[in-house]
mmCIF file of C-alpha atoms in Angstrom:
data_model
loop_
_atom_site.group_PDB
_atom_site.id
_atom_site.type_symbol
_atom_site.label_atom_id
_atom_site.label_comp_id
_atom_site.label_asym_id
_atom_site.label_seq_id
_atom_site.Cartn_x
_atom_site.Cartn_y
_atom_site.Cartn_z
ATOM 1 C CA ALA A 1 -146.743 -225.329 167.881
ATOM 2 C CA ASP A 2 -143.644 -225.883 169.937
ATOM 3 C CA ALA A 3 -141.261 -223.128 171.012
ATOM 4 C CA GLY A 4 -138.567 -224.180 168.540
ATOM 5 C CA ALA A 5 -140.928 -223.869 165.579
ATOM 6 C CA ARG A 6 -142.113 -220.456 166.761
ATOM 7 C CA LEU A 7 -138.521 -219.294 167.193
ATOM 8 C CA ARG A 8 -137.604 -220.484 163.696
ATOM 9 C CA GLY A 9 -140.643 -218.651 162.315
ATOM 10 C CA LEU A 10 -139.708 -215.447 164.139
ATOM 11 C CA THR A 11 -136.132 -215.761 162.893
ATOM 12 C CA ALA A 12 -137.406 -216.180 159.326
ATOM 13 C CA VAL A 13 -139.478 -212.998 159.624
ATOM 14 C CA LEU A 14 -136.585 -211.053 161.166
ATOM 15 C CA THR A 15 -134.251 -212.343 158.447
ATOM 16 C CA ARG A 16 -136.441 -210.581 155.888
ATOM 17 C CA ALA A 17 -135.981 -207.395 157.941
ATOM 18 C CA GLY A 18 -132.187 -207.717 157.835
ATOM 19 C CA LEU A 19 -131.298 -209.968 160.784
ATOM 20 C CA GLU A 20 -128.318 -212.191 160.116
ATOM 21 C CA LEU A 21 -127.423 -214.728 162.788
ATOM 22 C CA PRO A 22 -123.761 -215.656 163.158
ATOM 23 C CA GLU A 23 -122.940 -219.013 161.574
ATOM 24 C CA GLU A 24 -122.182 -220.578 164.960
ATOM 25 C CA LEU A 25 -125.602 -219.578 166.318
ATOM 26 C CA ALA A 26 -128.822 -221.326 165.361
ATOM 27 C CA PRO A 27 -132.400 -221.054 166.647
ATOM 28 C CA GLY A 28 -133.030 -223.450 169.499
ATOM 29 C CA GLU A 29 -129.504 -223.362 170.928
ATOM 30 C CA PRO A 30 -129.373 -223.992 174.695
ATOM 31 C CA ALA A 31 -129.130 -220.948 176.968
ATOM 32 C CA GLU A 32 -125.607 -221.910 178.051
ATOM 33 C CA ARG A 33 -124.433 -221.803 174.428
ATOM 34 C CA LEU A 34 -126.028 -218.367 173.891
ATOM 35 C CA CYS A 35 -124.333 -216.999 177.020
ATOM 36 C CA GLU A 36 -121.037 -218.486 175.900
ATOM 37 C CA LEU A 37 -121.307 -216.814 172.487
ATOM 38 C CA ALA A 38 -122.391 -213.491 174.000
ATOM 39 C CA GLY A 39 -119.506 -213.554 176.469
ATOM 40 C CA ALA A 40 -117.019 -214.412 173.750
ATOM 41 C CA GLY A 41 -118.009 -211.330 171.743
ATOM 42 C CA ALA A 42 -119.959 -213.052 169.003
ATOM 43 C CA ARG A 43 -119.661 -211.439 165.627
ATOM 44 C CA VAL A 44 -121.851 -208.325 165.568
ATOM 45 C CA ARG A 45 -122.456 -206.148 162.552
ATOM 46 C CA HIS A 46 -124.248 -202.815 162.905
ATOM 47 C CA VAL A 47 -126.477 -201.930 159.993
ATOM 48 C CA GLU A 48 -126.879 -198.285 159.071
ATOM 49 C CA GLY A 49 -130.417 -197.059 159.336
ATOM 50 C CA ALA A 50 -131.689 -200.117 161.176
ATOM 51 C CA GLY A 51 -134.380 -199.079 163.620
ATOM 52 C CA GLY A 52 -134.099 -195.476 162.542
ATOM 53 C CA SER A 53 -136.757 -193.250 161.118
ATOM 54 C CA GLY A 54 -135.846 -193.851 157.485
ATOM 55 C CA ALA A 55 -138.825 -193.158 155.263
ATOM 56 C CA GLU A 56 -140.035 -196.047 153.153
ATOM 57 C CA GLU A 57 -143.061 -195.679 150.934
ATOM 58 C CA GLY A 58 -143.734 -192.198 152.328
ATOM 59 C CA LEU A 59 -144.185 -193.180 156.009
ATOM 60 C CA PRO A 60 -141.476 -193.427 158.657
ATOM 61 C CA ARG A 61 -140.906 -196.942 159.932
ATOM 62 C CA ALA A 62 -142.032 -196.103 163.489
ATOM 63 C CA HIS A 63 -145.254 -194.617 162.129
ATOM 64 C CA ARG A 64 -146.023 -197.765 160.111
ATOM 65 C CA LEU A 65 -145.330 -199.961 163.138
ATOM 66 C CA ALA A 66 -147.598 -197.820 165.318
ATOM 67 C CA LEU A 67 -150.398 -198.108 162.765
ATOM 68 C CA ALA A 68 -149.869 -201.871 162.664
ATOM 69 C CA GLU A 69 -150.096 -202.076 166.468
ATOM 70 C CA VAL A 70 -153.414 -200.251 166.444
ATOM 71 C CA ALA A 71 -154.701 -202.343 163.529
ATOM 72 C CA VAL A 72 -153.745 -205.622 165.217
ATOM 73 C CA GLY A 73 -154.818 -204.544 168.696
ATOM 74 C CA LEU A 74 -158.436 -203.913 167.746
ATOM 75 C CA PRO A 75 -159.306 -207.456 166.579
ATOM 76 C CA VAL A 76 -157.248 -209.009 169.396
ATOM 77 C CA ALA A 77 -159.191 -206.995 171.980
ATOM 78 C CA GLY A 78 -162.471 -207.895 170.291
ATOM 79 C CA TRP A 79 -161.541 -211.564 170.245
ATOM 80 C CA GLY A 80 -160.647 -211.399 173.938
ATOM 81 C CA VAL A 81 -163.974 -209.781 174.798
ATOM 82 C CA ARG A 82 -165.930 -212.371 172.775
ATOM 83 C CA ARG A 83 -164.033 -215.205 174.459
ATOM 84 C CA ARG A 84 -164.293 -213.519 177.866
ATOM 85 C CA SER A 85 -160.523 -213.713 178.167
ATOM 86 C CA ALA A 86 -159.139 -210.815 180.183
ATOM 87 C CA GLY A 87 -155.594 -211.595 179.049
ATOM 88 C CA TRP A 88 -156.340 -211.333 175.320
ATOM 89 C CA ALA A 89 -158.515 -208.272 175.822
ATOM 90 C CA ALA A 90 -155.751 -206.603 177.846
ATOM 91 C CA LEU A 91 -153.175 -207.463 175.178
ATOM 92 C CA GLY A 92 -155.347 -205.908 172.475
ATOM 93 C CA VAL A 93 -155.901 -202.760 174.519
ATOM 94 C CA LEU A 94 -152.183 -202.570 175.301
ATOM 95 C CA LEU A 95 -151.302 -202.815 171.604
ATOM 96 C CA MET A 96 -153.814 -200.115 170.693
ATOM 97 C CA VAL A 97 -152.653 -197.776 173.481
ATOM 98 C CA HIS A 98 -148.982 -198.255 172.642
ATOM 99 C CA GLY A 99 -149.629 -197.635 168.952
ATOM 100 C CA ALA A 100 -151.744 -194.572 169.688
ATOM 101 C CA LEU A 101 -149.071 -193.151 171.994
ATOM 102 C CA GLU A 102 -146.441 -193.651 169.295
ATOM 103 C CA LEU A 103 -148.669 -191.945 166.726
ATOM 104 C CA SER A 104 -149.304 -189.019 169.073
ATOM 105 C CA TYR A 105 -145.588 -188.759 169.829
ATOM 106 C CA GLU A 106 -144.873 -188.574 166.102
ATOM 107 C CA THR A 107 -147.449 -185.779 165.827
ATOM 108 C CA VAL A 108 -146.193 -183.760 168.806
ATOM 109 C CA PHE A 109 -142.467 -184.266 168.136
ATOM 110 C CA PRO A 110 -142.008 -184.596 164.360
ATOM 111 C CA ARG A 111 -138.612 -185.941 163.295
ATOM 112 C CA ASP A 112 -138.230 -183.622 160.323
#
């Protein structure tokens, strides 16, 4: 897939999470246009609770993301080992380590 299609897909996923692009900004815009909009103070709206530790379905958001990193990292690392690809194996290990560190941080420093 080309970069534009991947960017549109990522934007679609982030839209479900609450991302709203300004009307004058669209995926695939040239870098000059993005810099121009950023320098002009493009419309920015802060959303309360975004990125915070708000509990949804009993688990804090950071905890769910850490579990997802560990869950995704394991098959990625396995796939990298089977394919003898150091890059994929390293990515899987990195995801698992980052997720595990986040889970341990949540355990050591609870947010309650």
